[in-house]
XYZ file of C-alpha atoms in Angstrom:
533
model
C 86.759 128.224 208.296
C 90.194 128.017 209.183
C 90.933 127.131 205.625
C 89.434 129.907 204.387
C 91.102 132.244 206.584
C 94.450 131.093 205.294
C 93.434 131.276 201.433
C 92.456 135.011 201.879
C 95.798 135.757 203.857
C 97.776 134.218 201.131
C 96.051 136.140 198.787
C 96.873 139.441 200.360
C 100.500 138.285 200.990
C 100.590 137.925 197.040
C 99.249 141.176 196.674
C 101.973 142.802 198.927
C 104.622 141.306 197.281
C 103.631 141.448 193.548
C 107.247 142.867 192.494
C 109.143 139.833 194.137
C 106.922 137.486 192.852
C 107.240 138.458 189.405
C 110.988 138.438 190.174
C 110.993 134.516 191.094
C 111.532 133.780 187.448
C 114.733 135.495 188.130
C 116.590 133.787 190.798
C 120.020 133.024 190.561
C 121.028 129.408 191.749
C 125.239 128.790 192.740
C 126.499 125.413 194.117
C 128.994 125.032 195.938
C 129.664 121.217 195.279
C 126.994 120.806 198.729
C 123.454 120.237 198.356
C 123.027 123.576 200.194
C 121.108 125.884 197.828
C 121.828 129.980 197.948
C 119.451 132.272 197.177
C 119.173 136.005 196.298
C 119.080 137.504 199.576
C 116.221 139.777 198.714
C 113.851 136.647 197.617
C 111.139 136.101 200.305
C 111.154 132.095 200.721
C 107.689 130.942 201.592
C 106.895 127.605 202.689
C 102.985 127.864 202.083
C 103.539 129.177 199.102
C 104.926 126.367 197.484
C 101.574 124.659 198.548
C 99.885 126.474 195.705
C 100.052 124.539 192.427
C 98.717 121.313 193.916
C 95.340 123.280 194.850
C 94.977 124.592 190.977
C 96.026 121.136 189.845
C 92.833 119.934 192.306
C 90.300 122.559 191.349
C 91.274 121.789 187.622
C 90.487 117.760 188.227
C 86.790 118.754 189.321
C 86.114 120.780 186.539
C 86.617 117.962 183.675
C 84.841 115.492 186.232
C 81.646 117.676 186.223
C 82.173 117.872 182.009
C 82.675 114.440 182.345
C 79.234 113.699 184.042
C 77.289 116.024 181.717
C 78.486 115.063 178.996
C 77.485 111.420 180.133
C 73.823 112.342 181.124
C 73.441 113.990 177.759
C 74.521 110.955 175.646
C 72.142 108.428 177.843
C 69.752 110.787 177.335
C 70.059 110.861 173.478
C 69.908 106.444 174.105
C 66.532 106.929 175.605
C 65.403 109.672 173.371
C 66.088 107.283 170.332
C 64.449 104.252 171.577
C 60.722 105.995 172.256
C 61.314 107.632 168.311
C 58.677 106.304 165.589
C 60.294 105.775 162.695
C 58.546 107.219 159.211
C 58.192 104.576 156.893
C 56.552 104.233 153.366
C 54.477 101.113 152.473
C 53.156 98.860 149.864
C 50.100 96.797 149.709
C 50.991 93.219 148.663
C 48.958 92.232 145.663
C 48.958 89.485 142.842
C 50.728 89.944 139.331
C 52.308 88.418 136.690
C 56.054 88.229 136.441
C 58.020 86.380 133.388
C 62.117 86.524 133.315
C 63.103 87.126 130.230
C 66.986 85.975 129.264
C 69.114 87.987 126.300
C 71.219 86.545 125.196
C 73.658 86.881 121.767
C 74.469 83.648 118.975
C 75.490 82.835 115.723
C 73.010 81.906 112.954
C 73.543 78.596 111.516
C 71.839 76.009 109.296
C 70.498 73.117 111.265
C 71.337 71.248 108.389
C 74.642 70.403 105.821
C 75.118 68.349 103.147
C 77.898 67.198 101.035
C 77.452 65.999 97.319
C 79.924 63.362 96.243
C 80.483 62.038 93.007
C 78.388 58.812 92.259
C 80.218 57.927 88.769
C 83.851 58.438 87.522
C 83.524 60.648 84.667
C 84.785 64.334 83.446
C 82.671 67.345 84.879
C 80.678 68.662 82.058
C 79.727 71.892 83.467
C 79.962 73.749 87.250
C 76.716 75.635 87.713
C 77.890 77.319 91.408
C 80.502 79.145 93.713
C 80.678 79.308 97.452
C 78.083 81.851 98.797
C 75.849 80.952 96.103
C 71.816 80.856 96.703
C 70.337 78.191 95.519
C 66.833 76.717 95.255
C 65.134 73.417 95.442
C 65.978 71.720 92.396
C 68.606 73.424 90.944
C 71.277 71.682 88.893
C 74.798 72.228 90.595
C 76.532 69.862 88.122
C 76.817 68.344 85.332
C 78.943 65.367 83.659
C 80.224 64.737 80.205
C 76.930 62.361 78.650
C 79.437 60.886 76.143
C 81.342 59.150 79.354
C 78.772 58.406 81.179
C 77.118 56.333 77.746
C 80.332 54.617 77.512
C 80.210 53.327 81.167
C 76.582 52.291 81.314
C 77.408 50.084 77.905
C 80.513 48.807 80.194
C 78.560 47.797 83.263
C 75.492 46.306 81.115
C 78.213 44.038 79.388
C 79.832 42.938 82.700
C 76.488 41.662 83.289
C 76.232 39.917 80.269
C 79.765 38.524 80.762
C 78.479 36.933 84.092
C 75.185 35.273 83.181
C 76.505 33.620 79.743
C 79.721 32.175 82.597
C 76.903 30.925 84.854
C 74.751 29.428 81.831
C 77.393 27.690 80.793
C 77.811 25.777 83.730
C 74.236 25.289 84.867
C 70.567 26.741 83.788
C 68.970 29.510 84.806
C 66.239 27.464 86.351
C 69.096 25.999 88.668
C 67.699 27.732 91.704
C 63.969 26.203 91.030
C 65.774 22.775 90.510
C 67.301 23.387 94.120
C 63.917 23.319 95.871
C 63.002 19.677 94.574
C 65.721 18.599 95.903
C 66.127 20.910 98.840
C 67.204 17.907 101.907
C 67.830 15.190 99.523
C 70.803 13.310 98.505
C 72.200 12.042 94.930
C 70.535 8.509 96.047
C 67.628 10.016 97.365
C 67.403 11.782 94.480
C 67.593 8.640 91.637
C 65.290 6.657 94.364
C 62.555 9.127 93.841
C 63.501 9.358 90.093
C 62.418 6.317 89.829
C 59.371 6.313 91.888
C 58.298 8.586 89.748
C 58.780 6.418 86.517
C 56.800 3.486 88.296
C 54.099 6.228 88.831
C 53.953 7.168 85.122
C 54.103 4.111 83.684
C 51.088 2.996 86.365
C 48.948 6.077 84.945
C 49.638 5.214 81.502
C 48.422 1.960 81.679
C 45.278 2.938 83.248
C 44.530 5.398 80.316
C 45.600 3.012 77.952
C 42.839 0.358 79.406
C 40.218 2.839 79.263
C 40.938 4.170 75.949
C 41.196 0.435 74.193
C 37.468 -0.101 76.121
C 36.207 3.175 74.628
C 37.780 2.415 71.453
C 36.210 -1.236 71.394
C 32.829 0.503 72.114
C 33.009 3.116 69.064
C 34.192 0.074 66.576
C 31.044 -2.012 67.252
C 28.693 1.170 67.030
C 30.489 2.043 63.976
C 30.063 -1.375 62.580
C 26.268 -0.791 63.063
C 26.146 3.063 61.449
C 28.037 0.920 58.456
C 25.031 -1.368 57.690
C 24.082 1.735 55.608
C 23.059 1.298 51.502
C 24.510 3.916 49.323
C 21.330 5.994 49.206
C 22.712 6.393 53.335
C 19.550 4.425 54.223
C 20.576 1.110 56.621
C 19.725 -2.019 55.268
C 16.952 -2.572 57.828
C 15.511 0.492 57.309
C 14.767 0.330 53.245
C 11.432 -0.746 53.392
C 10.501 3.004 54.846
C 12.220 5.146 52.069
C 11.558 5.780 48.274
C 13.560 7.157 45.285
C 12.260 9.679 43.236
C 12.724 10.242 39.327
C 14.782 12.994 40.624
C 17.770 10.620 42.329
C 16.559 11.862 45.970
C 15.298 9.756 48.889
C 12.308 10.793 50.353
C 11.248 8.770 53.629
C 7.398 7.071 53.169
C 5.049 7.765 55.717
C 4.507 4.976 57.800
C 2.681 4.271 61.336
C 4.902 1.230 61.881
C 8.342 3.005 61.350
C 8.790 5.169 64.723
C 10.243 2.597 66.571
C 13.542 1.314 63.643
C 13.672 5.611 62.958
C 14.455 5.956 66.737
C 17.073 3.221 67.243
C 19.110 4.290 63.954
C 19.168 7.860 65.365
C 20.274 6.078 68.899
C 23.213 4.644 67.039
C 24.299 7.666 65.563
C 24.175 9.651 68.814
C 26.255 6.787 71.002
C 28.807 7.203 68.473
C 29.115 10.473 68.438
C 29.216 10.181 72.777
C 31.580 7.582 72.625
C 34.112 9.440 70.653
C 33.882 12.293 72.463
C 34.944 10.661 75.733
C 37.776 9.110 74.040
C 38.494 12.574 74.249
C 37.079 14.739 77.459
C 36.628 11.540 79.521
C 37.339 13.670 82.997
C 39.265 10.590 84.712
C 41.526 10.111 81.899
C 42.715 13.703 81.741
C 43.102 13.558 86.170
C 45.352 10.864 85.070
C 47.436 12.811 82.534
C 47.545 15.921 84.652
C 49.404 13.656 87.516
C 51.627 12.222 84.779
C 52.832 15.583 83.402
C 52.938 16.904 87.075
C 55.429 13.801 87.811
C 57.440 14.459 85.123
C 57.696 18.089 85.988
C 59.699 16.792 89.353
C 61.324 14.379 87.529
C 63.509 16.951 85.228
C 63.851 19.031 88.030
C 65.438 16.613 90.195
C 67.353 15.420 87.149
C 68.826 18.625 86.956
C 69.085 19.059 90.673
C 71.034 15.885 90.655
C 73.372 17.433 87.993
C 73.926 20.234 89.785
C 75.366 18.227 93.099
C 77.805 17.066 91.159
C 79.356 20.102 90.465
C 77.984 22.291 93.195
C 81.135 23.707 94.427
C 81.710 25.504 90.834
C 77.854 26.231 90.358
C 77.432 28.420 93.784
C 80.884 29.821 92.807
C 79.785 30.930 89.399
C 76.280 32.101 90.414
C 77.928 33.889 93.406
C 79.535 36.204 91.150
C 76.771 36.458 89.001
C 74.737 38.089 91.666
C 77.724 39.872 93.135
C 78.074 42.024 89.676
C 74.342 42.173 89.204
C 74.357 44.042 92.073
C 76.816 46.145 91.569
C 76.939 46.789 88.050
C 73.263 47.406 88.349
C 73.417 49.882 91.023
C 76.122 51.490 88.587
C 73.465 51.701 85.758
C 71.204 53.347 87.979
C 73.143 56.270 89.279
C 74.681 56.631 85.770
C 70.636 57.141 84.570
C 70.490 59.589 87.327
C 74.125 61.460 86.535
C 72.682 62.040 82.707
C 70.210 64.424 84.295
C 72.447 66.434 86.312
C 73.301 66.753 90.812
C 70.226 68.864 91.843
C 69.959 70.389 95.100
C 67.325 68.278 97.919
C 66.363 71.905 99.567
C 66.331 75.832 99.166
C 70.511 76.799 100.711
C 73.700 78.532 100.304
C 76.857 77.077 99.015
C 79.846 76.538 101.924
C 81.946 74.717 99.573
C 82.593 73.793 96.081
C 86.076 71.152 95.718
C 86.233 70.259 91.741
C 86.547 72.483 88.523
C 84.588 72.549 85.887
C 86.095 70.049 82.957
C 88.379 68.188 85.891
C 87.320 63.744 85.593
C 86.361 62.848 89.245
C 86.739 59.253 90.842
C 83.281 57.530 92.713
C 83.274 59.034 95.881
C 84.867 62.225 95.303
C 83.156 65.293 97.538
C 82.406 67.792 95.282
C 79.778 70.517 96.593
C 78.719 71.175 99.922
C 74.965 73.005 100.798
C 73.737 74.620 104.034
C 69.786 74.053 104.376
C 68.040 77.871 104.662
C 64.989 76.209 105.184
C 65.637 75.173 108.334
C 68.126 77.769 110.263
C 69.160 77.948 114.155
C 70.993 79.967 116.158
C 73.471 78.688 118.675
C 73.786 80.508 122.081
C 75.338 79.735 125.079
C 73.896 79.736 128.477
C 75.802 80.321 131.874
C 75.446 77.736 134.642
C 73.165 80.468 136.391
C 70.652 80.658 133.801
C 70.524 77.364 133.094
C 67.625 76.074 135.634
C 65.570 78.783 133.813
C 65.635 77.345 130.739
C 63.803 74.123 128.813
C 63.014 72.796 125.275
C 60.000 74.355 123.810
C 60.169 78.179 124.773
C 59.479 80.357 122.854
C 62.166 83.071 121.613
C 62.097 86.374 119.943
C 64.963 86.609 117.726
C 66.353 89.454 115.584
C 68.911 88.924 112.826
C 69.997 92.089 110.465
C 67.353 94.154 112.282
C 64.583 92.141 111.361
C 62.301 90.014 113.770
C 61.823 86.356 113.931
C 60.244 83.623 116.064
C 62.039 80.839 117.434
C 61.774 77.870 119.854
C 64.269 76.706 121.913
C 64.838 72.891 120.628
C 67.947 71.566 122.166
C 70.209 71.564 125.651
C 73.652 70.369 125.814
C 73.986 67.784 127.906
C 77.564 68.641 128.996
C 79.196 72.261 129.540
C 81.895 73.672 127.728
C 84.309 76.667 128.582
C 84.509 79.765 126.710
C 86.860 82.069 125.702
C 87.085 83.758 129.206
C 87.381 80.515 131.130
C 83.745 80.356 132.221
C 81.104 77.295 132.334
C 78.650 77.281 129.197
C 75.938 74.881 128.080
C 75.505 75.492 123.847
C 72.081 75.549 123.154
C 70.294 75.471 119.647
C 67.135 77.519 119.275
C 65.483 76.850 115.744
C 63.916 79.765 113.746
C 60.521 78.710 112.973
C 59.926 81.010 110.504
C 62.932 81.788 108.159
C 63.210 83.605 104.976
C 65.773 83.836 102.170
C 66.905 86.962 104.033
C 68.334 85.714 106.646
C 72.655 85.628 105.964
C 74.421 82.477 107.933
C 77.132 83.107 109.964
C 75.881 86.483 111.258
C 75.431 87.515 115.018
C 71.423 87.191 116.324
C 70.018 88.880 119.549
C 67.353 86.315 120.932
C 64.974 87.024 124.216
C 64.052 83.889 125.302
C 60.831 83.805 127.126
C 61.989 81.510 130.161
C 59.950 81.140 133.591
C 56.482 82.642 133.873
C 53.934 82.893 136.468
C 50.635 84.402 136.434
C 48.089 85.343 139.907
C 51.126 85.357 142.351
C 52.442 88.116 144.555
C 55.021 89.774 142.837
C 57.290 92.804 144.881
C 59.658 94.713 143.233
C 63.280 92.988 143.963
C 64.380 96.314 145.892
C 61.963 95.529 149.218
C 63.707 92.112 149.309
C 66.620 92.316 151.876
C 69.003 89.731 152.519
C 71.547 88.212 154.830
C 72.986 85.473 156.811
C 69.590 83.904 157.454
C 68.319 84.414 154.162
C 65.725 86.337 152.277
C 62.907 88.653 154.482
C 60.866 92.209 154.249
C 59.815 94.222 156.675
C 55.716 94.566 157.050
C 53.926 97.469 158.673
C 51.763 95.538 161.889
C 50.162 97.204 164.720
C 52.794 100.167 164.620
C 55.559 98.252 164.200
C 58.026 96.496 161.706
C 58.086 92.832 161.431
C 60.841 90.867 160.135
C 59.045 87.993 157.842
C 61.065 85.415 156.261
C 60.395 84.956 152.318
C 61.134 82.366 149.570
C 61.507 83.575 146.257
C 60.581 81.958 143.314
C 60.626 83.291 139.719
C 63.195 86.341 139.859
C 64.128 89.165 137.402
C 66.576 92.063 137.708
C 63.714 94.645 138.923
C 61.142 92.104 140.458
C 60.792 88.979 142.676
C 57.630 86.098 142.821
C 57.238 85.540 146.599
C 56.260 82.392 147.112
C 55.953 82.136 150.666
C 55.969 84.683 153.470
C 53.481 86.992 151.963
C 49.754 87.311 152.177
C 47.308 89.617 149.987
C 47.404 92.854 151.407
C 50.486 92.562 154.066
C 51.989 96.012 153.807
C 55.625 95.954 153.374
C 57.501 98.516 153.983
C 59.348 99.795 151.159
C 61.690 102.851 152.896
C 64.408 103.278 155.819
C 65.173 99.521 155.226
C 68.644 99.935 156.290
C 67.633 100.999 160.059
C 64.823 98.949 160.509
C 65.097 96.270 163.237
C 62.374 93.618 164.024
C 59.897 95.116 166.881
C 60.982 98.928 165.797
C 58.018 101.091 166.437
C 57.101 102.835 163.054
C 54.439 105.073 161.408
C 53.861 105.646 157.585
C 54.192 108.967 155.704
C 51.814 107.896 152.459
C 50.715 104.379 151.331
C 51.669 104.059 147.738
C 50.026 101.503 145.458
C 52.365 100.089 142.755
C-alpha cells in the first residue's frame, strides 16, 4: 500500500510542476574545474524522481515476457494441431501390365559387305562399264579387257607348258612316276636281283607251255596220220567196202547193217582232231601261264626303268619339279584368262565406292581396280552408351526408318570393347542388319532405329512418378489402415514414364500417388478419390 501511496503522490507532484519539468531539457551545467555541479536556481532537484525510468524500463520487460509466452503457447499449439491432421491423399490400385523399354537411337547405313575386284591377267582395259555411285545388279559386266591380249597370253602360257614336258621327256618318260612304285623301297641291287627273279620265272613258265604244247602237238600228228588213211574219193581205206561210185563221179555210201560200228570210229577221229587243236589253243592252264608271264614282264620294264631313273634321280625330280611347278601355274593362268574373255561381272546387286583404272590403261596381275558395296545385305551402325547397354542383346528386333521410309531390322552384333566418341563419352558400336532392304535405300545416310529391348508381360507395372528415392533406395508409399506405409521396392524393367516392380508390391496394394513430398512412414492419411490407371 505504501507503494502505492507514493506512486500517486509523485504523480500529483508532476502535475504541479508541469512547467519546470518541461524546462529540465533546459538546464544549464558550469564547472568550475570541481566535481561540484551548479544548477539553475529555479530547478526543483528531486531525489525520487530520478527513480522513475528504472520503473518504465521494468513495466516494459513484463510486457515482451507475456508476448513472449503467448506467442510460445500458440506455436506448440500449431505442433500439436499438426500432428492429429489427416493428410488427403490420392491412390492407385496396383495391378498387372505389360511394360517394354524401347531405346532410339540414331546410325549410319552401311553395307555389311565390300568387295574389291583386282585384276587377274596383265592386259590393256578394253572397256570401263561404271563410275563411283553407280547401281549395279547381279551379273553385270564392270570390265572388260582387250581379247587380242588376252589370246596372245593364253598361246604364251600353253607353250610354257609345252616347253616343260618335252624338258622332262627328254630326260625320263612320262610313265616315270608309275615306274617309281615298283620300285618304291628298293635299291639298284635290289632292283637287278628281282630283275632277274623275274627272268628265272619266265623262262620256268615257258617251258611248261612249251611241254604241253609239244604233247598236244604229238597228239594231233598221230590223229592226223589216221584222218590221212583217206582214198581220193575222201573215203579211208578201211572204210571202202561201204561206199559206191556212181556213173555220175559221186560217192554214195551202201547201206549196210554191219557198217555202224567203222562209220562211228572215223567220225571219232575227226572230232579228236578237231578237240585237240583247239586246246593247242584255249587250253585254260596254258593261257594262266602266259597271263603270269606277261604280268612278270610288266614289272620287269618297270623296274628297268625305275632302275634308270636312280641313276639320274637328282636331275629327274629336278626336271619334273618344274614341270609341275608351271603346270600349275601356267594352268591357273589359262583359266582366269578363259574367264577374263567374258568380262569382271558383279557376285551381288550394289553400288560402286570406287573405281582405280581408266578405260584403255594395261593393268599388272593384282592390280585393284573396282570396288562394290553389297545392297543386298545393308546395316546400320549405332552406338550404345554404357547405360543402355545391359538392355540390349543379339536378336531384337528393331524398327528402322531411312529417307522416311520404314524397315525391319535385327540387332546382330555387340562390340566387345567400348570406344569414345566425339564428346569424350564411353560407346559400344553395334551393327543392326536390315532384314528387308530395297534398292531404295542410299548408303551413307543417317537412320532412326527403335530397338525393341527388355519386355515383360503379367507384372505390376506403376508409373515411374510414384517411385521415390533416396539414401536407402527405391520405396512408395501405400494407403493401410489410415495410414502411409513406407515399402521398399526393386525395380526391374524401367522406361522414362513407367517402372516393373518386381518386389515390394502385391495386386491391389494402393499406393499413394499425391503429397509424396510430406509423407512420412506412420502419417495418418485419408483419400480424396481412388483413381484407376
Amino acid at each position: 500500500m505504501a507503494d502505492n501511496k507514493d506512486l500517486k503522490k509523485d504523480v500529483e507532484t508532476k502535475e504541479e510542476k508541469k512547467v519546470p519539468i518541461a524546462e529540465e531539457k533546459n538546464e544549464i551545467k558550469e564547472t568550475t574545474g570541481s566535481s561540484v555541479e551548479i544548477y539553475d536556481e529555479d530547478d526543483d532537484f528531486d531525489v525520487e524522481e530520478t527513480k522513475k525510468p528504472k520503473k518504465k524500463i521494468k513495466k516494459k520487460w513484463i510486457v515482451l515476457g507475456i508476448v513472449a509466452l503467448l506467442l510460445i503457447f500458440f506455436i506448440v499449439k500449431g505442433i500439436t494441431a499438426s500432428k492429429n491432421a489427416v493428410t488427403m491423399v490420392e491412390t492407385v490400385d496396383v495391378a498387372k501390365g505389360s511394360i517394354e523399354n524401347v531405346l532410339s537411337v540414331s546410325g549410319t547405313v552401311e553395307s555389311a559387305e565390300t568387295k574389291s575386284y583386282f585384276a587377274d591377267v596383265a592386259a590393256p582395259i578394253d572397256k570401263l562399264n561404271v563410275k563411283i555411285g553407280d547401281k549395279v545388279a547381279n551379273g553385270d559386266v564392270l570390265y572388260t579387257y582387250n581379247e587380242k591380249e588376252l589370246n596372245l597370253a593364253e598361246q604364251q602360257a600353253q607353250l610354257a607348258i609345252k616347253q616343260a614336258k618335252g624338258s622332262y621327256s627328254a630326260l625320263f618318260p612320262e610313265t616315270a612316276a608309275a615306274d617309281r612304285k615298283y620300285a618304291e623301297g628298293m635299291n639298284a641291287q635290289q632292283i637287278n636281283d628281282r630283275i632277274d627273279a623275274i627272268t628265272a620265272e619266265i623262262n620256268a613258265l615257258n617251258d611248261k607251255i612249251t611241254e604241253k604244247t609239244n604233247r598236244i602237238n604229238k597228239t594231233l600228228d598221230d590223229l592226223n596220220k589216221t584222218a590221212r588213211d583217206i582214198n581220193q574219193n575222201g573215203i579211208d581205206d578201211t572204210m571202202e567196202g561201204y561206199f559206191d561210185e556212181e556213173e555220175d563221179g559221186h560217192i554214195k555210201r551202201r547201206v549196210d547193217d554191219d557198217d555202224d560200228d567203222s562209220m562211228q570210229m572215223s567220225l571219232a577221229v575227226q572230232q579228236s582232231i578237231i578237240d585237240v587243236s583247239g586246246a593247242l589253243k584255249n587250253d585254260p592252264e596254258m593261257q594262266e601261264w602266259q597271263r603270269q608271264i606277261n604280268n612278270l614282264k610288266e614289272e620287269q620294264s618297270h623296274l628297268s626303268t625305275a632302275k634308270a631313273s636312280q641313276v639320274n634321280g637328282g636331275q629327274v625330280q629336278s626336271t619334273k619339279a618344274t614341270l609341275d611347278s608351271t603346270q600349275l601355274t601356267q594352268g591357273n593362268t589359262i583359266e582366269k584368262i578363259k574367264a577374263a574373255k567374258e568380262g569382271v561381272k558383279a557376285d551381288f546387286n550394289g553400288v560402286v565406292t570406287e573405281v582405280e583404272v581408266v578405260e584403255g590403261a594395261t593393268v599388272a596381275s593384282g592390280t585393284k581396280m573396282v570396288t562394290l558395296a553389297n545392297l543386298d545385305d545393308v546395316q546400320v551402325s549405332v552406338q550404345v552408351s554404357k547405360t543402355d547397354l545391359p538392355k540390349i542383346s543379339v536378336g531384337q528386333k528393331v524398327d528402322i526408318t531411312i529417307n522416311g521410309k520404314a524397315y525391319t531390322g535385327e540387332v546382330t552384333q555387340i562390340s566387345g570393347s567400348a570406344t569414345k566418341n566425339a564428346n569424350g563419352v564411353a560407346v559400344v558400336d553395334t551393327k543392326i542388319k536390315v532384314t528387308n532392304p530395297d534398292n531404295e535405300i542410299i548408303l551413307g545416310v543417317e537412320a532412326n532405329n527403335k530397338i525393341h529391348a527388355e519386355k515383360a508381360d503379367n507384372t505390376i507395372v506403376l508409373p515411374y512418378e510414384y517411385v521415390q528415392t533416396d539414401a536407402e533406395g527405391d520405396y512408395v508409399f501405400v494407403l493401410e489402415n489410415g495410414t502411409a506405409v513406407r515399402k521398399a521396392v526393386k525395380i526391374g524393367i524401367s522406361t522414362s514414364t513407367d517402372a516393373q516392380i518386381v518386389e515390394g508390391l502385391s495386386e491391389n496394394d494402393k499406393v499413394i500417388t499425391t503429397n509424396l513430398d510430406t509423407l512420412t512412414d506412420g502419417m495418418p492419411v485419408a483419400t480424396m478419390e481412388v483413381k484407376d490407371e
